[in-house]
Backbone as ProteinMPNN parsed JSONL, in Angstrom:
{"seq_chain_A": "HGSMYKHLWSNGPKECLEMCDYTFDEHFKGRNLGSFPPRPVLRDYLLGRVKANRLEQKFDLRLKHNVVNVQQTEDDKFVVFYEDLSGRNSGSAEFDYLVVATGHFSVPNIPEFKGFDAFDGRILHAHSFRNAQEFKGQNV", "coords_chain_A": {"N_chain_A": [[-7.484, 8.347, 1.901], [-3.859, 7.241, -0.523], [-0.635, 7.737, -0.094], [1.124, 7.636, -2.234], [2.204, 9.347, -5.0], [2.242, 9.927, -7.978], [4.581, 10.236, -9.69], [6.623, 8.71, -7.579], [9.136, 7.426, -6.181], [11.608, 4.312, -5.086], [12.448, 4.593, -1.753], [13.781, 2.758, -0.338], [16.745, 0.395, -1.409], [16.56, -1.747, -4.809], [17.397, -4.131, -3.797], [16.777, -5.019, -1.144], [14.421, -5.308, -1.242], [13.586, -6.95, -2.787], [11.944, -10.393, -3.227], [13.124, -13.445, -1.713], [11.899, -15.702, -3.148], [11.081, -14.795, -5.816], [13.298, -13.416, -7.916], [14.477, -9.785, -8.982], [16.068, -9.835, -11.259], [14.785, -12.222, -12.323], [12.156, -11.769, -12.717], [11.839, -8.95, -14.581], [13.416, -10.158, -16.422], [16.404, -9.779, -16.433], [17.024, -7.452, -17.632], [18.344, -3.865, -16.872], [17.812, -2.194, -13.991], [17.713, 0.407, -11.68], [18.844, 1.107, -8.552], [16.761, 2.075, -6.839], [13.754, 1.911, -7.446], [11.434, 3.06, -9.642], [7.846, 3.482, -8.799], [5.78, 2.205, -10.387], [7.639, 0.396, -11.324], [7.964, -1.165, -9.399], [5.443, -2.223, -8.249], [4.738, -3.526, -10.705], [6.88, -5.499, -10.334], [5.851, -7.104, -7.681], [2.932, -7.27, -8.873], [3.657, -9.651, -10.57], [4.702, -11.207, -9.183], [2.964, -12.42, -7.596], [1.404, -13.412, -9.612], [2.983, -15.128, -10.596], [3.525, -16.986, -8.274], [1.151, -18.137, -8.144], [-0.716, -16.648, -5.655], [-3.246, -15.843, -5.703], [-4.86, -17.403, -6.081], [-4.201, -18.725, -3.812], [-4.385, -18.238, -1.149], [-6.807, -15.886, 0.522], [-7.445, -13.074, -0.627], [-8.923, -10.5, -0.407], [-10.632, -7.518, -1.831], [-10.963, -3.653, -1.123], [-13.139, -4.398, 1.078], [-13.999, -3.621, 3.976], [-13.295, -3.848, 7.312], [-14.767, -5.314, 9.969], [-14.77, -6.304, 12.963], [-13.158, -8.493, 14.256], [-12.851, -11.685, 15.629], [-11.255, -14.11, 18.12], [-11.237, -18.032, 18.162], [-11.453, -20.768, 20.463], [-10.443, -22.333, 19.377], [-7.936, -20.911, 18.242], [-8.297, -20.244, 16.077], [-9.294, -17.211, 13.537], [-12.766, -15.19, 13.374], [-13.618, -12.572, 10.953], [-15.257, -10.305, 10.781], [-16.709, -8.366, 7.975], [-17.342, -5.9, 5.817], [-18.545, -5.55, 3.02], [-17.556, -2.731, 0.406], [-18.209, -2.448, -1.926], [-20.295, -3.34, -2.832], [-22.387, -2.334, -0.05], [-22.521, -5.317, 1.391], [-22.263, -7.528, 3.999], [-20.744, -9.619, 6.103], [-18.83, -12.686, 7.613], [-16.136, -14.716, 8.0], [-14.087, -17.64, 8.133], [-10.72, -18.114, 9.274], [-7.474, -19.242, 9.736], [-5.021, -18.109, 10.227], [-4.463, -14.484, 11.032], [-3.72, -11.296, 9.17], [-2.576, -7.996, 9.979], [-2.916, -4.98, 8.686], [-3.106, -2.075, 8.794], [-2.394, 0.431, 7.662], [-0.751, 2.195, 8.687], [0.861, 4.475, 7.91], [-1.147, 5.628, 6.184], [-2.337, 8.237, 7.684], [-1.465, 11.52, 7.779], [0.631, 13.176, 10.075], [0.189, 15.658, 11.08], [2.396, 18.287, 12.841], [1.52, 21.455, 15.237], [2.84, 24.797, 14.506], [3.787, 27.549, 15.876], [2.172, 30.21, 14.823], [0.869, 28.63, 12.568], [-2.188, 29.47, 12.12], [-2.294, 32.052, 11.387], [-1.415, 32.032, 8.794], [-1.377, 33.453, 5.679], [-1.389, 31.179, 3.732], [-1.146, 28.004, 1.859], [-1.381, 25.28, 3.38], [0.143, 22.333, 2.878], [0.868, 18.949, 3.588], [3.116, 16.401, 3.003], [1.664, 13.944, 2.286], [-0.671, 14.532, 0.935], [0.415, 15.218, -1.593], [0.394, 15.316, -5.086], [1.373, 15.678, -7.791], [3.152, 17.802, -9.011], [2.418, 19.842, -10.87], [0.3, 21.22, -10.067], [1.639, 23.565, -9.053], [2.873, 25.162, -10.323], [4.386, 28.267, -11.632], [3.768, 29.042, -9.611], [5.298, 30.708, -6.721], [6.541, 28.904, -4.555]], "CA_chain_A": [[-5.87, 8.604, 0.409], [-3.175, 6.977, -0.479], [0.418, 8.851, 0.234], [1.93, 7.637, -3.209], [1.659, 10.045, -5.973], [3.004, 9.935, -9.334], [6.227, 10.078, -9.516], [7.164, 8.304, -6.465], [10.29, 6.513, -6.393], [10.94, 3.735, -3.692], [13.234, 4.789, -0.838], [14.725, 1.714, -0.449], [16.702, -0.497, -2.946], [15.488, -3.277, -4.797], [18.272, -5.621, -3.368], [16.473, -5.133, -0.24], [12.917, -5.344, -0.941], [13.103, -8.379, -3.238], [11.716, -12.109, -2.27], [13.91, -14.758, -2.073], [11.444, -16.804, -4.127], [11.547, -14.048, -6.997], [13.664, -12.175, -7.887], [13.752, -8.459, -9.399], [16.102, -10.215, -12.205], [13.598, -13.046, -13.123], [11.136, -10.815, -13.349], [12.656, -8.706, -15.913], [14.724, -10.685, -17.188], [17.897, -9.552, -16.392], [17.217, -6.304, -17.67], [19.359, -3.457, -15.887], [17.045, -1.82, -13.258], [18.662, 0.737, -11.01], [18.871, 0.196, -7.733], [15.873, 2.796, -6.423], [12.882, 1.728, -8.316], [9.86, 4.121, -9.38], [6.375, 2.787, -8.791], [5.188, 1.271, -11.621], [8.402, -0.99, -11.167], [7.942, -2.124, -7.481], [4.237, -2.784, -8.773], [4.684, -4.911, -11.867], [7.69, -6.701, -9.351], [4.453, -7.287, -6.756], [1.877, -8.766, -9.18], [4.054, -10.657, -11.666], [5.457, -12.075, -7.801], [1.468, -12.983, -7.441], [1.585, -14.265, -10.643], [4.143, -16.579, -10.525], [3.326, -18.408, -7.46], [0.004, -18.451, -7.751], [-1.109, -16.92, -4.702], [-4.551, -15.02, -5.609], [-5.054, -18.444, -5.646], [-3.613, -20.095, -2.217], [-4.73, -16.804, 0.027], [-8.145, -15.233, 0.666], [-7.803, -11.575, -0.861], [-10.784, -9.563, -0.446], [-10.047, -6.19, -1.542], [-12.449, -2.796, -0.967], [-13.749, -4.47, 2.333], [-14.131, -3.001, 5.615], [-13.02, -5.359, 8.895], [-15.681, -4.688, 11.322], [-14.323, -6.681, 14.31], [-12.236, -9.399, 14.656], [-12.788, -12.506, 17.156], [-10.822, -15.56, 18.328], [-12.41, -18.764, 18.31], [-11.363, -21.297, 21.066], [-9.304, -23.77, 18.812], [-7.213, -20.198, 17.906], [-9.04, -19.476, 14.196], [-10.065, -15.8, 13.523], [-13.589, -14.92, 12.459], [-13.458, -12.097, 10.509], [-16.502, -9.709, 10.224], [-16.222, -7.781, 7.566], [-19.175, -5.245, 4.971], [-18.067, -4.943, 1.085], [-17.549, -1.299, 0.352], [-18.596, -2.608, -3.208], [-22.103, -3.839, -2.379], [-22.536, -2.645, 1.566], [-22.645, -6.584, 2.127], [-21.784, -7.593, 5.542], [-20.623, -11.009, 6.81], [-17.767, -13.253, 8.342], [-15.323, -16.107, 7.53], [-13.047, -18.261, 9.17], [-9.686, -18.363, 8.964], [-6.446, -19.465, 9.735], [-4.144, -16.838, 10.108], [-4.812, -13.113, 10.483], [-2.474, -10.394, 8.886], [-3.276, -7.026, 10.509], [-2.2, -4.377, 7.689], [-3.427, -0.941, 9.341], [-2.291, 1.109, 6.606], [-0.383, 3.52, 9.443], [1.572, 6.126, 6.844], [-1.783, 6.695, 5.477], [-2.675, 9.177, 8.425], [-0.453, 12.144, 8.11], [0.902, 13.807, 11.586], [0.866, 17.294, 11.223], [2.618, 18.922, 13.768], [0.879, 22.592, 15.032], [3.658, 25.33, 14.843], [3.215, 28.919, 16.363], [1.659, 31.105, 13.885], [0.195, 28.43, 11.306], [-3.569, 30.601, 12.127], [-2.647, 33.375, 10.996], [-0.996, 32.101, 7.799], [-2.884, 32.647, 4.911], [-1.437, 29.998, 2.141], [-1.848, 26.468, 2.157], [-0.353, 24.564, 4.539], [0.031, 21.082, 2.753], [1.6, 17.74, 4.359], [3.482, 15.644, 1.813], [1.114, 12.81, 1.889], [-1.491, 15.125, 0.021], [1.195, 15.989, -2.606], [-0.004, 14.328, -6.316], [2.15, 16.114, -8.199], [4.093, 19.562, -8.979], [1.361, 20.649, -11.776], [-0.706, 22.533, -9.03], [2.31, 24.75, -8.036], [3.338, 25.579, -11.663], [3.846, 29.176, -11.751], [4.2, 29.501, -8.031], [6.643, 30.587, -5.627], [6.56, 28.097, -2.779]], "C_chain_A": [[-4.501, 8.089, 0.401], [-1.87, 8.116, -0.168], [1.269, 8.796, -1.167], [1.651, 8.481, -4.192], [2.768, 9.751, -6.863], [4.072, 9.603, -9.957], [7.089, 9.632, -8.492], [8.105, 7.153, -6.716], [10.686, 6.088, -4.567], [12.117, 4.231, -3.077], [13.999, 3.943, -0.315], [14.873, 0.954, -1.879], [15.978, -1.474, -2.958], [15.88, -4.535, -4.361], [17.621, -6.209, -2.062], [15.031, -5.36, -0.023], [12.254, -6.569, -2.29], [12.874, -9.76, -2.593], [13.044, -12.621, -2.938], [13.613, -15.717, -2.884], [11.176, -16.515, -5.638], [12.181, -13.224, -7.273], [13.728, -11.162, -9.236], [14.203, -9.178, -11.296], [15.433, -11.561, -12.896], [12.668, -12.543, -13.423], [11.112, -10.139, -14.468], [13.261, -8.877, -16.218], [15.817, -10.661, -17.685], [18.304, -7.915, -17.008], [17.617, -5.436, -16.547], [18.194, -2.174, -15.615], [17.902, -0.941, -12.26], [18.355, 0.418, -9.303], [17.014, 0.692, -6.616], [14.859, 2.896, -7.473], [11.398, 2.719, -8.353], [8.909, 2.821, -8.62], [5.819, 2.346, -9.594], [6.365, 0.1, -11.277], [7.651, -1.846, -9.808], [6.392, -2.684, -7.693], [3.92, -3.653, -9.968], [5.491, -6.024, -11.092], [6.345, -7.543, -8.982], [3.827, -8.33, -7.411], [2.325, -9.346, -9.882], [4.512, -11.759, -10.199], [3.542, -13.019, -7.68], [1.115, -14.126, -8.289], [1.961, -15.067, -10.552], [4.364, -17.649, -9.358], [1.789, -18.393, -6.666], [-1.089, -17.742, -6.87], [-2.484, -15.931, -4.377], [-5.016, -16.282, -5.562], [-5.042, -19.594, -4.24], [-4.375, -18.891, -1.169], [-6.67, -15.923, -0.248], [-8.153, -13.952, 0.345], [-8.83, -11.132, -1.054], [-10.188, -7.498, -0.458], [-11.394, -5.151, -1.704], [-13.467, -3.819, -0.123], [-13.563, -3.563, 3.181], [-13.973, -3.901, 6.763], [-13.967, -4.497, 9.864], [-15.074, -5.02, 12.139], [-13.384, -7.958, 13.674], [-12.556, -10.645, 15.826], [-12.138, -13.516, 16.919], [-11.002, -16.411, 18.8], [-11.122, -19.334, 19.808], [-10.516, -22.24, 21.143], [-8.116, -22.468, 17.805], [-7.506, -19.64, 16.053], [-9.092, -18.027, 14.706], [-11.581, -15.659, 13.095], [-13.467, -13.305, 12.264], [-14.913, -11.273, 9.911], [-16.245, -8.654, 9.078], [-17.598, -7.152, 6.741], [-17.814, -5.008, 3.902], [-18.296, -3.717, 0.631], [-18.224, -1.096, -0.865], [-20.152, -1.928, -3.25], [-22.861, -3.25, -1.055], [-23.007, -4.385, 1.685], [-22.147, -6.529, 3.211], [-21.584, -9.49, 5.428], [-19.607, -11.688, 7.451], [-17.204, -14.234, 8.127], [-14.463, -16.562, 8.701], [-11.502, -18.284, 8.44], [-8.302, -18.792, 10.175], [-5.37, -18.963, 10.59], [-4.517, -15.39, 10.353], [-3.38, -11.768, 10.128], [-3.187, -8.88, 8.949], [-2.42, -6.084, 9.765], [-2.87, -2.737, 7.989], [-3.445, 0.258, 8.655], [-1.889, 2.501, 7.736], [0.565, 4.436, 8.708], [0.604, 6.705, 6.226], [-2.688, 8.138, 6.187], [-1.587, 10.325, 8.192], [-0.419, 13.072, 9.297], [1.204, 14.998, 10.776], [1.154, 18.472, 12.726], [1.797, 20.454, 13.954], [2.428, 23.445, 15.378], [3.057, 26.456, 15.272], [3.092, 29.743, 15.145], [0.754, 30.474, 12.246], [-1.749, 28.892, 11.459], [-3.883, 31.146, 11.654], [-1.984, 33.476, 9.679], [-1.804, 31.515, 6.852], [-2.891, 31.785, 3.344], [-1.537, 28.58, 3.019], [-0.849, 25.962, 3.133], [-0.384, 22.75, 3.959], [1.257, 19.576, 3.357], [1.897, 16.679, 3.072], [2.733, 14.372, 1.738], [-0.439, 13.13, 1.489], [-1.273, 15.546, -1.19], [0.704, 14.846, -3.536], [0.899, 14.681, -7.273], [2.709, 17.981, -8.311], [2.874, 20.553, -10.175], [1.009, 21.521, -11.192], [0.032, 23.785, -8.6], [2.806, 25.662, -9.355], [3.115, 27.234, -11.527], [3.898, 30.229, -10.55], [4.907, 29.899, -7.287], [6.455, 30.11, -4.23], [7.665, 28.319, -1.976]], "O_chain_A": [[-3.828, 8.471, 1.359], [-2.167, 9.302, -0.02], [2.057, 9.718, -1.376], [0.44, 8.4, -4.395], [3.916, 9.418, -6.571], [4.28, 8.651, -10.709], [8.237, 10.075, -8.436], [7.838, 6.135, -7.354], [10.466, 6.668, -3.504], [13.029, 4.365, -3.893], [15.011, 4.369, 0.241], [14.126, 0.797, -2.845], [15.225, -2.026, -2.156], [15.276, -5.608, -4.391], [17.717, -7.396, -1.751], [14.499, -5.558, 1.069], [11.111, -6.899, -2.604], [13.498, -10.176, -1.617], [13.683, -12.422, -3.971], [14.427, -16.497, -3.377], [11.059, -17.367, -6.519], [11.821, -12.088, -6.963], [13.229, -11.486, -10.314], [13.431, -9.184, -12.255], [15.687, -11.796, -14.078], [12.182, -12.817, -14.52], [10.442, -10.57, -15.406], [14.094, -8.025, -16.527], [16.288, -11.124, -18.724], [19.386, -7.333, -16.924], [17.434, -5.832, -15.396], [17.755, -1.413, -16.478], [18.931, -1.52, -11.912], [17.634, -0.523, -8.969], [16.349, -0.095, -5.942], [14.943, 3.773, -8.332], [10.601, 2.989, -7.455], [9.192, 1.73, -8.126], [4.829, 1.857, -9.048], [5.991, -1.035, -10.981], [7.017, -2.878, -9.59], [6.217, -3.784, -7.168], [2.923, -4.366, -10.08], [5.102, -7.192, -11.065], [5.844, -8.406, -9.703], [3.829, -9.535, -7.159], [1.437, -10.068, -10.336], [4.598, -12.98, -10.329], [3.348, -14.234, -7.727], [0.723, -15.26, -8.012], [1.252, -16.059, -10.381], [5.019, -18.691, -9.359], [1.383, -18.52, -5.51], [-2.265, -18.02, -7.103], [-2.773, -15.415, -3.297], [-5.897, -16.309, -4.702], [-5.571, -20.651, -3.895], [-5.03, -19.436, -0.281], [-7.309, -15.605, -1.251], [-8.964, -13.35, 1.048], [-9.62, -11.451, -1.943], [-9.7, -6.697, 0.34], [-12.484, -5.477, -2.172], [-14.565, -4.051, -0.628], [-12.804, -2.63, 2.918], [-14.842, -4.755, 6.939], [-13.854, -3.36, 10.321], [-14.415, -4.057, 12.533], [-13.092, -8.044, 12.481], [-12.43, -10.297, 17.0], [-12.178, -14.034, 15.803], [-11.066, -16.288, 20.024], [-10.182, -18.62, 20.157], [-9.977, -22.834, 22.077], [-7.514, -22.901, 16.822], [-6.955, -18.889, 15.249], [-8.983, -17.664, 15.877], [-11.64, -16.269, 12.027], [-13.231, -12.656, 13.283], [-15.497, -11.558, 8.865], [-15.309, -7.925, 9.407], [-18.707, -7.668, 6.882], [-16.681, -4.535, 3.987], [-19.49, -3.538, 0.388], [-18.774, -0.027, -1.126], [-20.767, -0.889, -3.488], [-24.01, -3.668, -0.921], [-24.112, -4.519, 2.212], [-21.536, -5.512, 3.541], [-22.23, -10.308, 4.773], [-19.315, -10.874, 8.326], [-18.076, -15.09, 7.974], [-14.228, -16.054, 9.798], [-11.285, -18.452, 7.24], [-8.396, -18.549, 11.378], [-4.973, -19.535, 11.606], [-5.169, -15.09, 9.353], [-2.38, -11.534, 10.806], [-4.117, -8.556, 8.211], [-1.215, -6.164, 10.005], [-3.135, -2.237, 6.896], [-4.304, 1.108, 8.886], [-2.5, 3.569, 7.703], [0.994, 5.316, 9.454], [0.739, 7.814, 5.709], [-3.438, 8.88, 5.553], [-0.5, 9.864, 8.542], [-1.424, 13.746, 9.522], [2.16, 15.244, 10.04], [0.361, 19.172, 13.357], [1.336, 20.849, 12.883], [3.162, 23.007, 16.264], [1.836, 26.534, 15.134], [4.112, 29.892, 14.473], [0.27, 31.113, 11.313], [-2.463, 28.371, 10.603], [-5.032, 31.316, 11.248], [-1.831, 34.599, 9.2], [-2.436, 30.467, 6.717], [-3.677, 31.693, 2.401], [-1.827, 28.243, 4.167], [0.273, 26.345, 3.463], [-0.957, 21.948, 4.696], [2.484, 19.676, 3.346], [1.018, 16.254, 2.321], [3.28, 13.573, 0.977], [-1.33, 12.292, 1.633], [-2.115, 16.079, -1.912], [0.566, 13.693, -3.126], [1.37, 13.648, -7.748], [2.496, 18.986, -7.633], [2.678, 21.767, -10.127], [1.254, 22.672, -11.554], [-0.466, 24.758, -8.032], [3.08, 26.853, -9.21], [1.973, 27.656, -11.346], [3.998, 31.452, -10.452], [5.543, 28.891, -6.978], [6.281, 30.701, -3.164], [7.718, 27.828, -0.848]]}, "name": "protein", "num_of_chains": 1, "seq": "HGSMYKHLWSNGPKECLEMCDYTFDEHFKGRNLGSFPPRPVLRDYLLGRVKANRLEQKFDLRLKHNVVNVQQTEDDKFVVFYEDLSGRNSGSAEFDYLVVATGHFSVPNIPEFKGFDAFDGRILHAHSFRNAQEFKGQNV"}
């Protein structure tokens, strides 16, 4: 699962995150936003850019697909072999360019510390945190 939780806020200012061809001011019609927007604001902005620039029509975006293999052809194109996770279909497609987005922030690094094995409580990495409700009334 992803690391984003319900009340996540960006740790990067929007002034460093916005696209040069589509500003936060343009998208939010000049509405005053703080520099560190919450997740729904960033999501809305990114989806707005996709729509404004018709990116879904310009690129072959496939969600819920697992890439099984990639081969580079002699003419420097890429053949991507995939599996459709919703229907378990497989296939391949050829592309001029390839973006590798491995999700390297999706697998938490949990270091080992002396005493972990003797600890009776729960050890929780921030990656698995969703909201504080489960800890209500507890001394953590």
